[in-house]
GROMACS .gro file of C-alpha atoms in nm:
model
  465
    1UNK     CA    1  -2.041   1.440  -7.882
    2UNK     CA    2  -2.197   1.694  -7.650
    3UNK     CA    3  -2.008   1.994  -7.512
    4UNK     CA    4  -1.955   1.848  -7.162
    5UNK     CA    5  -1.799   1.528  -7.294
    6UNK     CA    6  -1.578   1.730  -7.528
    7UNK     CA    7  -1.449   1.932  -7.232
    8UNK     CA    8  -1.379   1.617  -7.028
    9UNK     CA    9  -1.203   1.449  -7.321
   10UNK     CA   10  -0.987   1.752  -7.405
   11UNK     CA   11  -0.897   1.805  -7.037
   12UNK     CA   12  -0.789   1.440  -7.012
   13UNK     CA   13  -0.562   1.471  -7.316
   14UNK     CA   14  -0.402   1.792  -7.191
   15UNK     CA   15  -0.361   1.634  -6.846
   16UNK     CA   16  -0.164   1.348  -7.003
   17UNK     CA   17   0.048   1.600  -7.190
   18UNK     CA   18   0.138   1.786  -6.868
   19UNK     CA   19   0.267   1.459  -6.722
   20UNK     CA   20   0.521   1.431  -7.005
   21UNK     CA   21   0.636   1.791  -6.979
   22UNK     CA   22   0.840   1.971  -6.715
   23UNK     CA   23   0.709   2.244  -6.482
   24UNK     CA   24   0.720   2.576  -6.663
   25UNK     CA   25   0.694   2.427  -7.013
   26UNK     CA   26   0.452   2.609  -7.242
   27UNK     CA   27   0.146   2.424  -7.370
   28UNK     CA   28   0.008   2.469  -7.724
   29UNK     CA   29  -0.189   2.787  -7.771
   30UNK     CA   30  -0.568   2.787  -7.762
   31UNK     CA   31  -0.573   2.829  -8.141
   32UNK     CA   32  -0.346   2.522  -8.181
   33UNK     CA   33  -0.560   2.316  -7.943
   34UNK     CA   34  -0.871   2.406  -8.142
   35UNK     CA   35  -0.701   2.297  -8.467
   36UNK     CA   36  -0.545   1.978  -8.326
   37UNK     CA   37  -0.860   1.850  -8.155
   38UNK     CA   38  -1.134   2.002  -8.368
   39UNK     CA   39  -1.306   2.176  -8.077
   40UNK     CA   40  -1.455   2.520  -8.016
   41UNK     CA   41  -1.289   2.810  -7.829
   42UNK     CA   42  -1.537   2.762  -7.540
   43UNK     CA   43  -1.437   2.396  -7.502
   44UNK     CA   44  -1.068   2.487  -7.489
   45UNK     CA   45  -1.130   2.765  -7.238
   46UNK     CA   46  -1.333   2.543  -7.004
   47UNK     CA   47  -1.090   2.251  -7.028
   48UNK     CA   48  -0.799   2.476  -6.934
   49UNK     CA   49  -1.002   2.630  -6.651
   50UNK     CA   50  -1.066   2.281  -6.512
   51UNK     CA   51  -0.695   2.197  -6.522
   52UNK     CA   52  -0.605   2.530  -6.362
   53UNK     CA   53  -0.845   2.451  -6.077
   54UNK     CA   54  -0.666   2.117  -6.032
   55UNK     CA   55  -0.336   2.303  -6.005
   56UNK     CA   56  -0.195   2.138  -6.319
   57UNK     CA   57  -0.161   2.445  -6.538
   58UNK     CA   58  -0.110   2.817  -6.497
   59UNK     CA   59  -0.265   3.057  -6.746
   60UNK     CA   60  -0.089   3.391  -6.800
   61UNK     CA   61  -0.297   3.629  -7.013
   62UNK     CA   62  -0.097   3.747  -7.311
   63UNK     CA   63   0.174   3.484  -7.260
   64UNK     CA   64   0.000   3.148  -7.280
   65UNK     CA   65  -0.063   2.841  -7.064
   66UNK     CA   66   0.220   2.667  -6.878
   67UNK     CA   67   0.268   2.345  -6.680
   68UNK     CA   68   0.232   2.425  -6.309
   69UNK     CA   69   0.508   2.352  -6.055
   70UNK     CA   70   0.521   1.989  -5.944
   71UNK     CA   71   0.391   2.052  -5.592
   72UNK     CA   72   0.071   2.208  -5.724
   73UNK     CA   73   0.027   1.943  -5.997
   74UNK     CA   74   0.073   1.635  -5.778
   75UNK     CA   75  -0.131   1.752  -5.479
   76UNK     CA   76   0.174   1.755  -5.251
   77UNK     CA   77   0.217   1.987  -4.955
   78UNK     CA   78   0.174   2.344  -5.069
   79UNK     CA   79   0.390   2.629  -4.947
   80UNK     CA   80   0.161   2.815  -4.710
   81UNK     CA   81   0.427   3.034  -4.551
   82UNK     CA   82   0.261   3.345  -4.699
   83UNK     CA   83  -0.009   3.311  -4.433
   84UNK     CA   84   0.240   3.405  -4.161
   85UNK     CA   85   0.259   3.756  -4.302
   86UNK     CA   86  -0.116   3.781  -4.362
   87UNK     CA   87  -0.206   3.667  -4.009
   88UNK     CA   88   0.029   3.908  -3.832
   89UNK     CA   89   0.201   3.851  -3.499
   90UNK     CA   90  -0.101   3.777  -3.276
   91UNK     CA   91  -0.087   3.417  -3.154
   92UNK     CA   92  -0.375   3.197  -3.035
   93UNK     CA   93  -0.191   2.941  -2.822
   94UNK     CA   94  -0.386   2.632  -2.715
   95UNK     CA   95  -0.082   2.437  -2.593
   96UNK     CA   96  -0.147   2.464  -2.219
   97UNK     CA   97  -0.521   2.407  -2.248
   98UNK     CA   98  -0.517   2.113  -2.486
   99UNK     CA   99  -0.293   1.920  -2.249
  100UNK     CA  100  -0.570   1.938  -1.987
  101UNK     CA  101  -0.829   1.806  -2.234
  102UNK     CA  102  -0.636   1.516  -2.389
  103UNK     CA  103  -0.735   1.171  -2.254
  104UNK     CA  104  -0.446   0.970  -2.107
  105UNK     CA  105  -0.301   0.674  -2.298
  106UNK     CA  106  -0.393   0.323  -2.182
  107UNK     CA  107  -0.215   0.229  -1.861
  108UNK     CA  108  -0.140   0.589  -1.766
  109UNK     CA  109  -0.300   0.728  -1.450
  110UNK     CA  110  -0.440   1.083  -1.486
  111UNK     CA  111  -0.364   1.308  -1.193
  112UNK     CA  112  -0.459   1.602  -1.410
  113UNK     CA  113  -0.771   1.727  -1.587
  114UNK     CA  114  -1.070   1.938  -1.499
  115UNK     CA  115  -1.364   1.699  -1.530
  116UNK     CA  116  -1.514   1.421  -1.323
  117UNK     CA  117  -1.419   1.072  -1.434
  118UNK     CA  118  -1.701   0.871  -1.601
  119UNK     CA  119  -1.788   0.681  -1.283
  120UNK     CA  120  -1.860   1.007  -1.099
  121UNK     CA  121  -2.084   1.157  -1.366
  122UNK     CA  122  -2.463   1.120  -1.341
  123UNK     CA  123  -2.474   0.978  -1.693
  124UNK     CA  124  -2.787   0.768  -1.652
  125UNK     CA  125  -2.983   1.055  -1.498
  126UNK     CA  126  -2.859   1.291  -1.768
  127UNK     CA  127  -2.976   1.050  -2.037
  128UNK     CA  128  -3.318   1.038  -1.873
  129UNK     CA  129  -3.330   1.418  -1.858
  130UNK     CA  130  -3.232   1.438  -2.225
  131UNK     CA  131  -3.503   1.191  -2.321
  132UNK     CA  132  -3.769   1.390  -2.139
  133UNK     CA  133  -3.640   1.715  -2.287
  134UNK     CA  134  -3.648   1.584  -2.643
  135UNK     CA  135  -4.011   1.478  -2.605
  136UNK     CA  136  -4.118   1.837  -2.551
  137UNK     CA  137  -4.308   1.972  -2.852
  138UNK     CA  138  -4.078   2.274  -2.891
  139UNK     CA  139  -3.750   2.092  -2.820
  140UNK     CA  140  -3.608   2.172  -3.163
  141UNK     CA  141  -3.753   2.519  -3.204
  142UNK     CA  142  -3.564   2.846  -3.184
  143UNK     CA  143  -3.500   2.934  -2.818
  144UNK     CA  144  -3.499   3.288  -2.682
  145UNK     CA  145  -3.162   3.429  -2.783
  146UNK     CA  146  -3.057   3.489  -2.422
  147UNK     CA  147  -3.165   3.142  -2.308
  148UNK     CA  148  -3.490   2.974  -2.209
  149UNK     CA  149  -3.649   3.174  -1.924
  150UNK     CA  150  -3.672   2.889  -1.673
  151UNK     CA  151  -3.302   2.808  -1.705
  152UNK     CA  152  -3.208   3.174  -1.673
  153UNK     CA  153  -3.424   3.187  -1.363
  154UNK     CA  154  -3.241   2.889  -1.216
  155UNK     CA  155  -2.900   3.050  -1.276
  156UNK     CA  156  -3.027   3.375  -1.120
  157UNK     CA  157  -3.141   3.189  -0.810
  158UNK     CA  158  -2.804   3.015  -0.780
  159UNK     CA  159  -2.620   3.348  -0.803
  160UNK     CA  160  -2.825   3.489  -0.515
  161UNK     CA  161  -2.886   3.844  -0.406
  162UNK     CA  162  -3.124   4.050  -0.617
  163UNK     CA  163  -3.025   3.889  -0.947
  164UNK     CA  164  -3.318   3.839  -1.185
  165UNK     CA  165  -3.356   3.609  -1.488
  166UNK     CA  166  -3.323   3.909  -1.717
  167UNK     CA  167  -2.966   3.958  -1.588
  168UNK     CA  168  -2.859   3.611  -1.709
  169UNK     CA  169  -2.730   3.506  -2.050
  170UNK     CA  170  -2.700   3.133  -2.129
  171UNK     CA  171  -2.378   3.048  -2.314
  172UNK     CA  172  -2.191   2.736  -2.425
  173UNK     CA  173  -1.990   2.654  -2.113
  174UNK     CA  174  -1.756   2.837  -1.881
  175UNK     CA  175  -1.474   2.879  -2.132
  176UNK     CA  176  -1.710   3.045  -2.378
  177UNK     CA  177  -1.832   3.270  -2.097
  178UNK     CA  178  -1.474   3.380  -2.024
  179UNK     CA  179  -1.411   3.453  -2.390
  180UNK     CA  180  -1.730   3.661  -2.415
  181UNK     CA  181  -1.651   3.849  -2.095
  182UNK     CA  182  -1.293   3.935  -2.183
  183UNK     CA  183  -1.382   4.053  -2.533
  184UNK     CA  184  -1.684   4.249  -2.415
  185UNK     CA  185  -1.519   4.424  -2.122
  186UNK     CA  186  -1.169   4.498  -2.255
  187UNK     CA  187  -1.024   4.634  -2.576
  188UNK     CA  188  -0.732   4.454  -2.747
  189UNK     CA  189  -0.398   4.573  -2.616
  190UNK     CA  190  -0.527   4.667  -2.270
  191UNK     CA  191  -0.424   4.500  -1.943
  192UNK     CA  192  -0.633   4.253  -1.744
  193UNK     CA  193  -0.551   4.164  -1.385
  194UNK     CA  194  -0.545   3.798  -1.281
  195UNK     CA  195  -0.464   3.612  -0.965
  196UNK     CA  196  -0.128   3.441  -0.981
  197UNK     CA  197  -0.122   3.151  -1.027
  198UNK     CA  198  -0.448   3.121  -1.221
  199UNK     CA  199  -0.651   2.899  -1.455
  200UNK     CA  200  -0.461   2.843  -1.786
  201UNK     CA  201  -0.783   2.858  -1.987
  202UNK     CA  202  -0.838   3.214  -1.866
  203UNK     CA  203  -0.485   3.311  -1.963
  204UNK     CA  204  -0.532   3.158  -2.308
  205UNK     CA  205  -0.866   3.336  -2.358
  206UNK     CA  206  -0.719   3.669  -2.248
  207UNK     CA  207  -0.425   3.636  -2.486
  208UNK     CA  208  -0.650   3.532  -2.773
  209UNK     CA  209  -0.851   3.851  -2.711
  210UNK     CA  210  -0.530   4.053  -2.736
  211UNK     CA  211  -0.518   4.137  -2.364
  212UNK     CA  212  -0.208   4.165  -2.144
  213UNK     CA  213  -0.246   3.948  -1.834
  214UNK     CA  214  -0.090   4.112  -1.526
  215UNK     CA  215  -0.033   3.905  -1.212
  216UNK     CA  216  -0.170   3.993  -0.868
  217UNK     CA  217  -0.011   3.779  -0.591
  218UNK     CA  218  -0.208   3.558  -0.354
  219UNK     CA  219  -0.160   3.406  -0.012
  220UNK     CA  220  -0.344   3.113   0.147
  221UNK     CA  221  -0.648   3.336   0.190
  222UNK     CA  222  -0.666   3.425  -0.180
  223UNK     CA  223  -0.581   3.743  -0.366
  224UNK     CA  224  -0.414   4.011  -0.153
  225UNK     CA  225  -0.637   4.321  -0.156
  226UNK     CA  226  -0.358   4.573  -0.101
  227UNK     CA  227  -0.167   4.439  -0.402
  228UNK     CA  228  -0.483   4.436  -0.611
  229UNK     CA  229  -0.534   4.806  -0.540
  230UNK     CA  230  -0.173   4.875  -0.632
  231UNK     CA  231  -0.206   4.677  -0.958
  232UNK     CA  232  -0.515   4.874  -1.061
  233UNK     CA  233  -0.330   5.200  -0.991
  234UNK     CA  234  -0.013   5.102  -1.177
  235UNK     CA  235  -0.168   4.937  -1.484
  236UNK     CA  236  -0.491   5.130  -1.534
  237UNK     CA  237  -0.665   4.794  -1.587
  238UNK     CA  238  -1.044   4.787  -1.593
  239UNK     CA  239  -1.098   4.411  -1.543
  240UNK     CA  240  -0.994   4.169  -1.269
  241UNK     CA  241  -1.046   3.796  -1.323
  242UNK     CA  242  -1.075   3.581  -1.012
  243UNK     CA  243  -1.197   3.248  -0.877
  244UNK     CA  244  -1.294   3.337  -0.520
  245UNK     CA  245  -1.420   2.989  -0.426
  246UNK     CA  246  -1.175   2.696  -0.436
  247UNK     CA  247  -0.938   2.879  -0.664
  248UNK     CA  248  -0.773   2.679  -0.941
  249UNK     CA  249  -0.499   2.569  -0.878
  250UNK     CA  250  -0.432   2.668  -0.515
  251UNK     CA  251  -0.769   2.578  -0.358
  252UNK     CA  252  -0.791   2.911  -0.171
  253UNK     CA  253  -1.132   3.055  -0.085
  254UNK     CA  254  -1.178   3.427  -0.025
  255UNK     CA  255  -1.344   3.515   0.302
  256UNK     CA  256  -1.652   3.734   0.304
  257UNK     CA  257  -1.437   4.019   0.435
  258UNK     CA  258  -1.188   3.993   0.148
  259UNK     CA  259  -1.468   3.965  -0.106
  260UNK     CA  260  -1.601   4.294   0.019
  261UNK     CA  261  -1.255   4.449  -0.002
  262UNK     CA  262  -1.208   4.329  -0.361
  263UNK     CA  263  -1.544   4.477  -0.460
  264UNK     CA  264  -1.462   4.811  -0.298
  265UNK     CA  265  -1.120   4.825  -0.467
  266UNK     CA  266  -1.263   4.742  -0.809
  267UNK     CA  267  -1.540   4.998  -0.771
  268UNK     CA  268  -1.291   5.266  -0.672
  269UNK     CA  269  -1.089   5.183  -0.983
  270UNK     CA  270  -1.397   5.194  -1.206
  271UNK     CA  271  -1.329   4.832  -1.301
  272UNK     CA  272  -1.516   4.506  -1.348
  273UNK     CA  273  -1.464   4.183  -1.153
  274UNK     CA  274  -1.513   3.866  -1.356
  275UNK     CA  275  -1.613   3.609  -1.093
  276UNK     CA  276  -1.555   3.255  -1.218
  277UNK     CA  277  -1.771   3.052  -0.980
  278UNK     CA  278  -1.668   2.720  -1.140
  279UNK     CA  279  -1.632   2.533  -0.809
  280UNK     CA  280  -1.946   2.638  -0.622
  281UNK     CA  281  -2.074   2.276  -0.624
  282UNK     CA  282  -1.741   2.125  -0.515
  283UNK     CA  283  -1.726   2.288  -0.171
  284UNK     CA  284  -1.723   2.047   0.124
  285UNK     CA  285  -1.842   2.330   0.352
  286UNK     CA  286  -2.068   2.622   0.260
  287UNK     CA  287  -1.868   2.891   0.080
  288UNK     CA  288  -1.927   3.261   0.141
  289UNK     CA  289  -2.198   3.422  -0.071
  290UNK     CA  290  -2.107   3.487  -0.433
  291UNK     CA  291  -1.949   3.823  -0.501
  292UNK     CA  292  -2.227   3.921  -0.737
  293UNK     CA  293  -2.483   3.874  -0.461
  294UNK     CA  294  -2.288   4.137  -0.262
  295UNK     CA  295  -2.266   4.380  -0.556
  296UNK     CA  296  -2.508   4.669  -0.589
  297UNK     CA  297  -2.321   4.866  -0.857
  298UNK     CA  298  -2.287   4.634  -1.158
  299UNK     CA  299  -1.920   4.570  -1.081
  300UNK     CA  300  -1.933   4.189  -1.101
  301UNK     CA  301  -1.979   3.970  -1.407
  302UNK     CA  302  -2.058   3.625  -1.269
  303UNK     CA  303  -2.002   3.288  -1.441
  304UNK     CA  304  -2.160   2.960  -1.331
  305UNK     CA  305  -2.110   2.650  -1.545
  306UNK     CA  306  -2.271   2.305  -1.532
  307UNK     CA  307  -1.997   2.138  -1.734
  308UNK     CA  308  -1.749   2.044  -1.463
  309UNK     CA  309  -2.009   1.926  -1.214
  310UNK     CA  310  -2.201   1.711  -1.464
  311UNK     CA  311  -2.020   1.603  -1.782
  312UNK     CA  312  -1.779   1.749  -2.040
  313UNK     CA  313  -2.047   1.770  -2.309
  314UNK     CA  314  -2.297   1.951  -2.086
  315UNK     CA  315  -2.168   2.277  -2.223
  316UNK     CA  316  -2.416   2.512  -2.059
  317UNK     CA  317  -2.329   2.809  -1.842
  318UNK     CA  318  -2.493   3.125  -1.717
  319UNK     CA  319  -2.313   3.459  -1.735
  320UNK     CA  320  -2.472   3.730  -1.525
  321UNK     CA  321  -2.420   4.103  -1.570
  322UNK     CA  322  -2.615   4.427  -1.551
  323UNK     CA  323  -2.623   4.753  -1.743
  324UNK     CA  324  -2.432   4.828  -2.066
  325UNK     CA  325  -2.195   4.536  -1.995
  326UNK     CA  326  -2.490   4.297  -2.013
  327UNK     CA  327  -2.605   4.443  -2.342
  328UNK     CA  328  -2.258   4.407  -2.490
  329UNK     CA  329  -2.233   4.046  -2.372
  330UNK     CA  330  -2.565   3.963  -2.535
  331UNK     CA  331  -2.450   4.122  -2.860
  332UNK     CA  332  -2.126   3.922  -2.846
  333UNK     CA  333  -2.321   3.599  -2.802
  334UNK     CA  334  -2.551   3.673  -3.095
  335UNK     CA  335  -2.271   3.776  -3.329
  336UNK     CA  336  -2.052   3.479  -3.244
  337UNK     CA  337  -2.293   3.189  -3.190
  338UNK     CA  338  -2.658   3.312  -3.210
  339UNK     CA  339  -2.770   3.093  -2.915
  340UNK     CA  340  -2.711   2.769  -2.727
  341UNK     CA  341  -2.888   2.468  -2.880
  342UNK     CA  342  -3.232   2.435  -2.724
  343UNK     CA  343  -3.214   2.055  -2.661
  344UNK     CA  344  -2.905   2.109  -2.447
  345UNK     CA  345  -3.069   2.390  -2.252
  346UNK     CA  346  -3.386   2.185  -2.199
  347UNK     CA  347  -3.179   1.887  -2.082
  348UNK     CA  348  -2.993   2.102  -1.830
  349UNK     CA  349  -3.320   2.244  -1.701
  350UNK     CA  350  -3.475   1.897  -1.672
  351UNK     CA  351  -3.179   1.770  -1.473
  352UNK     CA  352  -3.135   2.055  -1.224
  353UNK     CA  353  -3.511   2.052  -1.162
  354UNK     CA  354  -3.520   1.680  -1.086
  355UNK     CA  355  -3.441   1.484  -0.765
  356UNK     CA  356  -3.128   1.356  -0.939
  357UNK     CA  357  -2.958   1.694  -0.897
  358UNK     CA  358  -2.947   1.712  -0.513
  359UNK     CA  359  -2.868   1.339  -0.501
  360UNK     CA  360  -2.576   1.390  -0.734
  361UNK     CA  361  -2.440   1.682  -0.531
  362UNK     CA  362  -2.468   1.492  -0.203
  363UNK     CA  363  -2.288   1.186  -0.337
  364UNK     CA  364  -2.031   1.398  -0.512
  365UNK     CA  365  -1.946   1.586  -0.194
  366UNK     CA  366  -1.876   1.263  -0.006
  367UNK     CA  367  -1.667   1.120  -0.289
  368UNK     CA  368  -1.459   1.433  -0.344
  369UNK     CA  369  -1.383   1.465   0.027
  370UNK     CA  370  -1.261   1.104   0.039
  371UNK     CA  371  -1.047   1.157  -0.268
  372UNK     CA  372  -0.898   1.482  -0.139
  373UNK     CA  373  -0.804   1.321   0.191
  374UNK     CA  374  -0.662   1.011   0.021
  375UNK     CA  375  -0.454   1.221  -0.219
  376UNK     CA  376  -0.322   1.444   0.059
  377UNK     CA  377  -0.231   1.147   0.277
  378UNK     CA  378  -0.054   0.970  -0.009
  379UNK     CA  379   0.143   1.282  -0.104
  380UNK     CA  380   0.249   1.339   0.257
  381UNK     CA  381   0.359   0.979   0.301
  382UNK     CA  382   0.527   0.926  -0.036
  383UNK     CA  383   0.664   1.275  -0.110
  384UNK     CA  384   0.765   1.434   0.222
  385UNK     CA  385   1.007   1.669   0.045
  386UNK     CA  386   0.719   1.829  -0.142
  387UNK     CA  387   0.476   2.071   0.027
  388UNK     CA  388   0.100   2.090  -0.018
  389UNK     CA  389   0.006   2.458  -0.041
  390UNK     CA  390  -0.312   2.410   0.162
  391UNK     CA  391  -0.585   2.152   0.221
  392UNK     CA  392  -0.882   2.312   0.046
  393UNK     CA  393  -1.242   2.290   0.166
  394UNK     CA  394  -1.340   2.083  -0.136
  395UNK     CA  395  -1.250   2.116  -0.502
  396UNK     CA  396  -1.070   1.888  -0.745
  397UNK     CA  397  -0.701   1.966  -0.700
  398UNK     CA  398  -0.404   2.010  -0.468
  399UNK     CA  399  -0.129   2.261  -0.540
  400UNK     CA  400   0.213   2.119  -0.458
  401UNK     CA  401   0.548   2.293  -0.425
  402UNK     CA  402   0.840   2.075  -0.530
  403UNK     CA  403   1.183   2.091  -0.364
  404UNK     CA  404   1.367   2.399  -0.500
  405UNK     CA  405   1.647   2.190  -0.647
  406UNK     CA  406   1.407   2.001  -0.874
  407UNK     CA  407   1.340   2.099  -1.232
  408UNK     CA  408   0.965   2.109  -1.286
  409UNK     CA  409   0.965   2.001  -1.650
  410UNK     CA  410   1.201   1.714  -1.575
  411UNK     CA  411   0.976   1.586  -1.297
  412UNK     CA  412   0.662   1.612  -1.512
  413UNK     CA  413   0.830   1.427  -1.800
  414UNK     CA  414   0.970   1.161  -1.567
  415UNK     CA  415   0.621   1.116  -1.423
  416UNK     CA  416   0.480   1.067  -1.772
  417UNK     CA  417   0.739   0.800  -1.843
  418UNK     CA  418   0.650   0.637  -1.511
  419UNK     CA  419   0.283   0.622  -1.618
  420UNK     CA  420   0.122   0.916  -1.442
  421UNK     CA  421   0.017   1.261  -1.569
  422UNK     CA  422   0.031   1.582  -1.364
  423UNK     CA  423   0.001   1.949  -1.462
  424UNK     CA  424   0.321   2.157  -1.469
  425UNK     CA  425   0.297   2.465  -1.252
  426UNK     CA  426   0.440   2.703  -1.513
  427UNK     CA  427   0.119   2.699  -1.721
  428UNK     CA  428  -0.070   2.867  -1.436
  429UNK     CA  429   0.144   3.182  -1.438
  430UNK     CA  430   0.114   3.481  -1.674
  431UNK     CA  431   0.486   3.546  -1.628
  432UNK     CA  432   0.785   3.363  -1.478
  433UNK     CA  433   0.685   3.115  -1.204
  434UNK     CA  434   0.840   3.160  -0.858
  435UNK     CA  435   0.964   2.801  -0.838
  436UNK     CA  436   0.883   2.441  -0.927
  437UNK     CA  437   0.515   2.355  -0.872
  438UNK     CA  438   0.268   2.094  -0.995
  439UNK     CA  439  -0.108   2.065  -0.975
  440UNK     CA  440  -0.232   1.720  -0.876
  441UNK     CA  441  -0.595   1.630  -0.946
  442UNK     CA  442  -0.794   1.364  -0.760
  443UNK     CA  443  -1.114   1.361  -0.969
  444UNK     CA  444  -0.979   1.202  -1.288
  445UNK     CA  445  -0.854   0.870  -1.146
  446UNK     CA  446  -1.109   0.589  -1.156
  447UNK     CA  447  -1.097   0.500  -0.787
  448UNK     CA  448  -0.898   0.547  -0.466
  449UNK     CA  449  -0.648   0.261  -0.525
  450UNK     CA  450  -0.561   0.409  -0.866
  451UNK     CA  451  -0.515   0.747  -0.700
  452UNK     CA  452  -0.269   0.599  -0.451
  453UNK     CA  453  -0.083   0.414  -0.727
  454UNK     CA  454  -0.058   0.738  -0.923
  455UNK     CA  455   0.110   0.910  -0.628
  456UNK     CA  456   0.351   0.616  -0.593
  457UNK     CA  457   0.457   0.659  -0.957
  458UNK     CA  458   0.484   1.035  -0.910
  459UNK     CA  459   0.707   0.988  -0.605
  460UNK     CA  460   0.933   0.761  -0.808
  461UNK     CA  461   0.963   1.032  -1.072
  462UNK     CA  462   1.041   1.297  -0.809
  463UNK     CA  463   1.321   1.086  -0.663
  464UNK     CA  464   1.485   1.085  -1.004
  465UNK     CA  465   1.769   0.870  -1.128
   0.00000   0.00000   0.00000
């Protein structure tokens, strides 16, 4: 009998013995096992090591070998509570974000979400672009770590102004860009200013980076510059996160004048502006120039993502910055992810350089306008007690204030039971919300009749029992 088979055989016999004993019972000593089974010290040692790895025995040097507790022996749920102490009190909370990413159950109408429904995505054209990209000889080779030059050039052109390809870093989607920006520009424990309300994914990323999100109020024109200046002065923050075009969730768009004021205030505070330009392709009318195109001092870090306008798995974005901030962002990308997969970058470049891109944008603009108008009309007709914050010049959502006597969570839960999903307003605030709100999305429903039916169900939920 060779050594390996002796180990297996001895381990099997000891395993059977542990089943007959109680947790904590002492097993025969190594010397006794050698005598009983006629094996070498090495065989005994390795057999016991195998059983210890299985969680069946515990070896205590100088005391002997004992039957392990039942949970460890049977493979039941282990007590992992020790990790709470080891991990500390920092929490990475995905609750608010995961609700926006979870597909609705069958029969439930989604009036929430951040992506185009399948019928609105250019799936066929994307597949064609992917096929062409994968036929390139270098499709699977290592890309430049900051992104393939042509794609960086395209993002630079979209940003406008004097931005060059060397200012752009290609990353894995807008959420990744936010995470990189927050970690690169702020130290854990420091404040970050955000519009209020604001995108829940930004709040989650800020908290995961150990930052304290501080609210700056808005009106229908966007963030209020005088309150932004006050917030910088009071908090000492060095970063302001904003969505100046078709803000999520309110739909507000900053005028060119206010954009200039925000830049001047941030520069005076020695602070960065993280410009999330997520909705630049959802505007029904031309939006003012991007803030980074107006910036001559390296104040703005600009994010432009292709995910929302194309498909959830097109996780490609450009993050633009200059100076030491750009160098730190590049280092963050390399340390965390090395680079974005070249086939995905090549596919994105193929698509935006093809006739399918302007065709998609033109058709999308018409469809989103029709959906916005249909949603607004249905809400006005079915829910007169609720108030639409404003009718945005494009975008994917409407921000709705509920009657003050309504409980937001109750309405959202009643809507779910009625077969329609909406986003609760509380998840868009870094602190206590000012009153009951919901965000209602028109891009996730399959078609206009489903959109109208979703509002009917929502109205039923608002009426309550």
